[in-house]
Short mmCIF file of C-alpha atoms in Angstrom, two decimals:
data_model
loop_
_atom_site.label_atom_id
_atom_site.label_comp_id
_atom_site.label_asym_id
_atom_site.label_seq_id
_atom_site.Cartn_x
_atom_site.Cartn_y
_atom_site.Cartn_z
CA MET A 18 0.27 0.00 -0.38
CA THR A 19 1.11 3.49 -0.46
CA TRP A 20 1.85 5.27 3.01
CA THR A 21 -0.05 8.31 4.07
CA LEU A 22 -1.06 10.47 6.91
CA HIS A 23 -4.55 10.88 6.15
CA ASN A 24 -3.92 14.52 5.67
CA LEU A 25 -6.15 17.79 6.59
CA ASP A 26 -6.12 21.04 4.18
CA SER A 27 -7.38 22.76 6.00
CA ASP A 28 -6.26 25.99 8.30
CA THR A 29 -7.90 24.52 11.65
CA ALA A 30 -5.29 21.38 10.88
CA ARG A 31 -2.53 24.16 10.25
CA SER A 32 -3.44 25.77 12.93
CA ALA A 33 -3.23 23.18 15.86
CA PHE A 34 -0.26 21.72 14.08
CA GLU A 35 1.69 24.91 14.22
CA VAL A 36 0.04 25.26 17.80
CA ALA A 37 1.74 21.90 18.77
CA SER A 38 4.93 22.91 16.52
CA GLU A 39 5.91 25.77 19.12
CA TYR A 40 5.02 23.35 22.51
CA ALA A 41 6.46 19.64 21.97
CA ASP A 42 9.56 19.18 21.34
CA PRO A 43 10.54 17.90 18.57
CA ALA A 44 9.70 13.61 19.65
CA LEU A 45 6.23 14.41 21.51
CA LEU A 46 5.67 16.51 18.26
CA ASN A 47 6.02 13.28 16.42
CA HIS A 48 4.32 11.21 18.58
CA SER A 49 1.51 13.19 18.58
CA VAL A 50 0.55 13.66 15.36
CA ARG A 51 2.28 9.16 14.89
CA SER A 52 -1.02 8.92 17.01
CA TYR A 53 -3.50 10.94 14.58
CA ALA A 54 -1.97 8.03 12.21
CA PHE A 55 -2.43 5.63 13.62
CA GLY A 56 -5.93 6.22 14.96
CA ALA A 57 -6.63 7.08 11.34
CA GLU A 58 -5.65 3.89 9.62
CA TYR A 59 -7.34 1.88 11.96
CA ALA A 60 -10.08 4.31 11.65
CA ARG A 61 -9.82 3.15 7.89
CA VAL A 62 -9.07 -0.92 7.85
CA HIS A 63 -12.71 -1.61 9.84
CA GLY A 64 -14.22 1.18 7.97
CA LEU A 65 -15.20 3.05 11.08
CA THR A 66 -16.75 6.86 10.50
CA TYR A 67 -15.91 10.24 13.08
CA ASP A 68 -14.66 13.62 12.04
CA ALA A 69 -10.85 13.89 10.24
CA GLU A 70 -10.43 17.22 12.54
CA LEU A 71 -11.36 17.21 16.07
CA LEU A 72 -9.97 13.31 16.07
CA TYR A 73 -6.15 15.49 14.46
CA VAL A 74 -6.73 18.16 16.70
CA SER A 75 -6.86 16.53 19.97
CA ALA A 76 -4.61 14.31 18.52
CA LEU A 77 -2.07 17.48 18.16
CA LEU A 78 -3.04 18.51 21.05
CA HIS A 79 -3.21 16.26 24.12
CA ASP A 80 0.01 15.85 25.61
CA LEU A 81 0.72 19.64 25.66
CA GLY A 82 0.16 19.45 29.68
CA LEU A 83 3.07 17.66 29.87
CA THR A 84 4.98 20.98 28.45
CA ALA A 85 6.33 23.29 30.30
CA PRO A 86 3.86 26.55 29.83
CA PHE A 87 1.04 24.41 30.44
CA ASP A 88 1.64 21.59 32.94
CA SER A 89 -0.56 21.99 35.72
CA HIS A 90 0.59 21.00 39.87
CA THR A 91 -3.39 20.03 40.31
CA LEU A 92 -4.59 18.62 37.41
CA PRO A 93 -3.73 15.51 34.90
CA PHE A 94 -1.64 16.56 32.20
CA GLU A 95 -4.57 15.24 30.16
CA GLU A 96 -6.84 17.73 32.04
CA ALA A 97 -4.57 20.58 31.79
CA GLY A 98 -3.84 19.52 27.79
CA GLY A 99 -7.98 19.06 27.16
CA HIS A 100 -8.60 22.85 28.94
CA VAL A 101 -5.81 24.09 26.31
CA ALA A 102 -7.54 22.48 23.43
CA ARG A 103 -10.74 23.88 24.36
CA LEU A 104 -9.52 27.15 24.45
CA PHE A 105 -6.89 26.30 20.80
CA THR A 106 -10.39 25.49 19.73
CA ALA A 107 -12.52 29.12 21.14
CA GLY A 108 -9.87 31.10 18.97
CA LEU A 109 -10.45 28.98 15.97
CA GLY A 110 -15.02 29.78 16.76
CA TRP A 111 -15.83 26.64 17.30
CA PRO A 112 -18.49 26.78 18.91
CA PRO A 113 -18.86 25.24 23.17
CA ALA A 114 -20.34 21.45 22.38
CA ARG A 115 -17.48 21.24 19.95
CA ARG A 116 -14.83 22.65 22.40
CA ALA A 117 -16.11 20.51 25.15
CA ARG A 118 -15.71 17.29 22.48
CA ALA A 119 -12.02 18.24 21.89
CA GLU A 120 -11.71 18.73 25.95
CA GLU A 121 -13.22 14.37 26.32
CA VAL A 122 -11.75 13.22 23.77
CA ILE A 123 -8.05 14.58 25.14
CA VAL A 124 -9.07 13.53 28.51
CA LEU A 125 -10.73 10.26 28.03
CA HIS A 126 -6.90 9.15 25.94
CA MET A 127 -5.84 8.22 29.26
CA ARG A 128 -9.24 6.93 30.98
CA ASP A 129 -10.27 2.90 31.10
CA ASP A 130 -11.07 1.70 27.08
CA VAL A 131 -14.49 3.44 25.23
CA THR A 132 -15.56 1.58 22.96
CA ALA A 133 -15.89 3.10 18.86
CA ALA A 134 -19.65 2.78 19.30
CA GLN A 135 -19.41 5.14 22.48
CA ASP A 136 -17.63 7.49 21.46
CA VAL A 137 -16.02 7.00 18.40
CA GLU A 138 -12.81 9.80 18.78
CA SER A 139 -11.70 9.13 22.10
CA HIS A 140 -11.26 5.21 20.60
CA LEU A 141 -9.55 6.27 17.64
CA LEU A 142 -7.51 8.25 20.23
CA GLN A 143 -6.65 5.66 22.56
CA VAL A 144 -6.09 3.26 19.02
CA GLY A 145 -3.31 6.09 18.21
CA THR A 146 -1.68 6.99 21.57
CA SER A 147 -1.77 3.31 22.96
CA ALA A 148 -0.38 1.50 19.16
CA ASP A 149 2.80 4.92 19.54
CA VAL A 150 3.65 4.06 22.81
CA SER A 151 3.83 1.12 23.80
CA GLY A 152 2.74 -0.91 21.13
CA LEU A 153 -0.46 -2.21 20.72
CA ARG A 154 -1.75 -3.19 17.80
CA VAL A 155 1.18 -2.57 16.27
CA PRO A 156 1.33 -6.06 14.20
CA ASP A 157 -2.11 -5.07 12.86
CA PHE A 158 -1.01 -2.47 10.97
CA ASP A 159 0.62 -3.11 7.28
CA PRO A 160 3.99 -2.88 7.57
CA SER A 161 4.68 -0.56 4.66
CA PHE A 162 2.02 1.08 6.89
CA VAL A 163 3.90 1.49 9.65
CA THR A 164 7.35 1.92 7.73
CA GLY A 165 6.33 5.09 6.19
CA LEU A 166 4.92 6.64 9.40
CA LEU A 167 8.63 6.17 11.08
CA GLU A 168 10.29 7.55 8.71
CA HIS A 169 7.80 10.94 7.76
CA TYR A 170 7.75 11.26 11.81
CA PRO A 171 10.69 9.55 13.29
CA ARG A 172 11.38 8.16 17.03
CA LEU A 173 13.70 10.36 17.91
CA GLY A 174 13.98 9.24 21.19
CA PHE A 175 10.56 9.28 22.36
CA GLY A 176 9.93 6.52 24.47
CA PRO A 177 12.59 6.49 27.10
CA SER A 178 11.34 10.77 27.47
CA PHE A 179 8.12 9.84 27.15
CA LEU A 180 8.48 8.14 30.55
CA ALA A 181 10.67 9.62 32.36
CA LEU A 182 8.03 12.77 31.79
CA VAL A 183 5.14 10.24 33.45
CA GLU A 184 6.90 9.12 35.54
CA GLU A 185 7.55 12.87 36.63
CA GLN A 186 3.98 12.93 36.78
CA ALA A 187 3.22 10.04 38.70
CA SER A 188 5.21 11.67 40.93
CA ARG A 189 3.91 15.13 41.86
CA LYS A 190 0.05 14.07 41.64
CA PRO A 191 0.52 10.25 42.58
CA THR A 192 -3.96 9.95 42.21
CA CYS A 193 -3.41 10.61 38.44
CA ALA A 194 -4.07 8.14 35.27
CA ALA A 195 -0.69 9.01 34.65
CA ALA A 196 0.60 7.78 38.23
CA ALA A 197 -1.88 5.11 37.89
CA TYR A 198 0.05 3.82 34.93
CA VAL A 199 3.63 3.92 35.84
CA VAL A 200 1.77 1.70 38.91
CA ALA A 201 1.44 -0.49 35.76
CA GLY A 202 4.50 -1.74 33.96
CA ALA A 203 4.25 1.47 32.22
CA ALA A 204 8.16 1.07 31.86
CA LYS A 205 8.45 -2.82 31.03
CA ARG A 206 5.45 -1.81 28.00
CA ILE A 207 7.08 1.06 26.76
CA ALA A 208 10.83 -0.95 26.86
CA ALA A 209 9.05 -3.73 24.85
CA ASN A 210 7.56 -1.12 21.77
CA PRO A 211 8.05 -2.82 18.28
CA LEU A 212 8.40 0.19 17.15
CA ASP A 213 11.52 0.92 18.76
CA ALA A 214 12.61 -2.77 17.89
#
Protein backbone atom coordinates (compact mmCIF):
# COMPACT_ATOMS: atom_id res chain seq x y z
CA MET A 1 0.00 0.00 0.00
CA THR A 2 1.07 3.60 -0.51
CA TRP A 3 1.81 5.29 2.78
CA THR A 4 -0.46 8.18 3.74
CA LEU A 5 -1.01 10.32 6.80
CA HIS A 6 -4.70 10.85 5.95
CA ASN A 7 -3.72 14.53 5.78
CA LEU A 8 -6.21 17.23 6.57
CA ASP A 9 -5.68 20.27 4.41
CA SER A 10 -7.49 22.91 6.43
CA ASP A 11 -6.66 26.09 8.28
CA THR A 12 -7.65 24.37 11.53
CA ALA A 13 -5.30 21.43 10.95
CA ARG A 14 -2.42 23.70 10.01
CA SER A 15 -3.04 25.86 13.10
CA ALA A 16 -3.10 22.82 15.38
CA PHE A 17 0.22 21.60 13.95
CA GLU A 18 1.73 25.07 14.28
CA VAL A 19 0.70 25.43 17.93
CA ALA A 20 1.84 21.91 18.81
CA SER A 21 5.18 22.62 17.09
CA GLU A 22 5.69 25.72 19.21
CA TYR A 23 5.30 23.91 22.52
CA ALA A 24 6.17 20.23 22.05
CA ASP A 25 9.73 19.09 21.42
CA PRO A 26 10.27 17.14 18.17
CA ALA A 27 9.87 13.72 19.82
CA LEU A 28 6.58 14.67 21.49
CA LEU A 29 5.32 16.41 18.35
CA ASN A 30 6.05 13.37 16.19
CA HIS A 31 4.28 11.18 18.75
CA SER A 32 1.20 13.36 18.46
CA VAL A 33 1.17 13.10 14.67
CA ARG A 34 1.77 9.34 14.78
CA SER A 35 -1.06 8.95 17.30
CA TYR A 36 -3.44 10.59 14.83
CA ALA A 37 -2.09 8.52 11.95
CA PHE A 38 -2.49 5.21 13.81
CA GLY A 39 -6.03 6.15 14.83
CA ALA A 40 -7.00 7.26 11.33
CA GLU A 41 -5.52 4.15 9.73
CA TYR A 42 -7.30 1.93 12.25
CA ALA A 43 -10.58 3.69 11.37
CA ARG A 44 -9.94 3.20 7.65
CA VAL A 45 -9.23 -0.50 8.00
CA HIS A 46 -12.22 -1.08 10.30
CA GLY A 47 -14.65 1.08 8.35
CA LEU A 48 -15.25 3.54 11.20
CA THR A 49 -16.81 6.91 10.45
CA TYR A 50 -15.36 9.73 12.55
CA ASP A 51 -14.78 13.47 12.68
CA ALA A 52 -11.28 13.69 11.21
CA GLU A 53 -10.70 17.32 12.16
CA LEU A 54 -11.75 16.70 15.77
CA LEU A 55 -9.46 13.68 16.01
CA TYR A 56 -6.53 15.52 14.43
CA VAL A 57 -6.81 18.59 16.67
CA SER A 58 -7.23 16.40 19.76
CA ALA A 59 -4.24 14.25 18.82
CA LEU A 60 -1.98 17.22 18.11
CA LEU A 61 -2.83 18.89 21.43
CA HIS A 62 -3.34 15.87 23.68
CA ASP A 63 0.05 15.95 25.41
CA LEU A 64 0.58 19.70 25.75
CA GLY A 65 -0.27 19.32 29.45
CA LEU A 66 3.13 17.61 29.73
CA THR A 67 4.97 20.71 28.54
CA ALA A 68 6.27 23.31 30.98
CA PRO A 69 3.99 26.19 29.90
CA PHE A 70 0.83 24.09 30.39
CA ASP A 71 1.84 21.69 33.17
CA SER A 72 -0.68 22.03 36.00
CA HIS A 73 0.34 21.41 39.59
CA THR A 74 -3.20 20.35 40.47
CA LEU A 75 -4.68 18.75 37.35
CA PRO A 76 -3.63 15.54 35.59
CA PHE A 77 -1.80 16.35 32.36
CA GLU A 78 -4.65 15.12 30.16
CA GLU A 79 -7.09 17.46 31.89
CA ALA A 80 -4.69 20.37 31.49
CA GLY A 81 -4.33 19.44 27.82
CA GLY A 82 -8.08 19.33 27.47
CA HIS A 83 -8.31 22.90 28.72
CA VAL A 84 -5.66 23.95 26.21
CA ALA A 85 -7.77 22.39 23.46
CA ARG A 86 -10.89 24.25 24.63
CA LEU A 87 -9.06 27.58 24.48
CA PHE A 88 -7.44 26.81 21.14
CA THR A 89 -10.69 25.75 19.49
CA ALA A 90 -12.55 28.74 20.96
CA GLY A 91 -10.07 30.91 19.11
CA LEU A 92 -10.99 29.05 15.93
CA GLY A 93 -14.66 29.79 16.48
CA TRP A 94 -15.75 26.26 17.36
CA PRO A 95 -19.12 26.24 19.18
CA PRO A 96 -19.13 25.29 22.89
CA ALA A 97 -20.29 21.71 22.33
CA ARG A 98 -17.51 21.02 19.83
CA ARG A 99 -14.90 22.61 22.11
CA ALA A 100 -16.14 20.34 24.90
CA ARG A 101 -15.72 17.33 22.62
CA ALA A 102 -12.08 18.17 21.98
CA GLU A 103 -11.50 18.35 25.72
CA GLU A 104 -13.38 15.09 26.28
CA VAL A 105 -11.42 13.18 23.64
CA ILE A 106 -8.14 14.28 25.21
CA VAL A 107 -9.20 13.48 28.78
CA LEU A 108 -10.58 10.06 27.84
CA HIS A 109 -7.40 8.95 26.13
CA MET A 110 -5.99 8.27 29.62
CA ARG A 111 -9.12 6.60 31.00
CA ASP A 112 -10.48 3.07 30.81
CA ASP A 113 -11.14 1.72 27.35
CA VAL A 114 -13.82 3.54 25.39
CA THR A 115 -15.43 1.53 22.60
CA ALA A 116 -15.97 2.92 19.11
CA ALA A 117 -19.71 2.58 19.66
CA GLN A 118 -19.51 4.76 22.79
CA ASP A 119 -17.27 7.51 21.37
CA VAL A 120 -15.43 6.87 18.14
CA GLU A 121 -12.95 9.78 18.32
CA SER A 122 -11.95 8.95 21.91
CA HIS A 123 -11.58 5.30 20.94
CA LEU A 124 -9.37 6.22 17.99
CA LEU A 125 -7.13 8.46 20.09
CA GLN A 126 -6.76 5.62 22.59
CA VAL A 127 -5.86 3.23 19.75
CA GLY A 128 -3.37 5.72 18.32
CA THR A 129 -1.64 6.65 21.56
CA SER A 130 -1.47 3.09 22.89
CA ALA A 131 0.03 1.89 19.61
CA ASP A 132 2.66 4.60 19.64
CA VAL A 133 3.53 4.52 23.34
CA SER A 134 3.28 0.81 24.14
CA GLY A 135 3.08 -0.93 20.77
CA LEU A 136 -0.47 -2.18 21.37
CA ARG A 137 -1.98 -3.53 18.11
CA VAL A 138 1.11 -2.51 16.10
CA PRO A 139 1.37 -6.00 14.51
CA ASP A 140 -2.17 -5.54 13.18
CA PHE A 141 -1.17 -2.56 11.01
CA ASP A 142 0.17 -2.99 7.49
CA PRO A 143 3.98 -3.03 7.80
CA SER A 144 4.37 -0.60 4.89
CA PHE A 145 2.11 1.89 6.68
CA VAL A 146 4.18 1.60 9.86
CA THR A 147 7.48 1.89 7.98
CA GLY A 148 6.31 4.96 6.10
CA LEU A 149 4.98 6.57 9.25
CA LEU A 150 8.27 6.11 11.08
CA GLU A 151 10.22 7.44 8.09
CA HIS A 152 8.12 10.61 7.95
CA TYR A 153 7.83 11.06 11.74
CA PRO A 154 10.76 9.27 13.40
CA ARG A 155 10.75 8.25 17.06
CA LEU A 156 13.72 10.46 18.11
CA GLY A 157 14.08 8.64 21.43
CA PHE A 158 10.41 9.12 22.26
CA GLY A 159 10.01 6.08 24.54
CA PRO A 160 12.51 7.03 27.26
CA SER A 161 11.64 10.72 27.11
CA PHE A 162 7.91 10.02 27.44
CA LEU A 163 8.51 7.61 30.32
CA ALA A 164 10.45 10.34 32.15
CA LEU A 165 7.56 12.76 31.63
CA VAL A 166 4.89 10.40 32.98
CA GLU A 167 7.06 9.29 35.90
CA GLU A 168 7.55 12.93 36.83
CA GLN A 169 3.79 13.50 36.65
CA ALA A 170 3.21 10.42 38.78
CA SER A 171 5.64 11.59 41.45
CA ARG A 172 3.87 14.95 41.80
CA LYS A 173 0.29 13.75 41.30
CA PRO A 174 0.07 10.28 42.84
CA THR A 175 -3.67 9.91 42.26
CA CYS A 176 -3.60 10.76 38.53
CA ALA A 177 -3.98 8.35 35.61
CA ALA A 178 -0.27 8.69 34.77
CA ALA A 179 0.58 7.39 38.23
CA ALA A 180 -1.68 4.37 37.72
CA TYR A 181 -0.02 3.78 34.36
CA VAL A 182 3.44 3.88 35.93
CA VAL A 183 2.40 1.45 38.68
CA ALA A 184 0.88 -0.88 36.09
CA GLY A 185 4.25 -1.31 34.37
CA ALA A 186 4.68 1.62 32.00
CA ALA A 187 8.46 1.21 31.89
CA LYS A 188 8.24 -2.43 30.82
CA ARG A 189 5.56 -1.77 28.22
CA ILE A 190 7.40 1.17 26.69
CA ALA A 191 10.68 -0.74 26.58
CA ALA A 192 8.98 -3.64 24.78
CA ASN A 193 7.40 -1.45 22.07
CA PRO A 194 8.16 -3.09 18.70
CA LEU A 195 8.33 0.36 17.09
CA ASP A 196 11.68 0.80 18.85
CA ALA A 197 13.04 -2.62 17.87
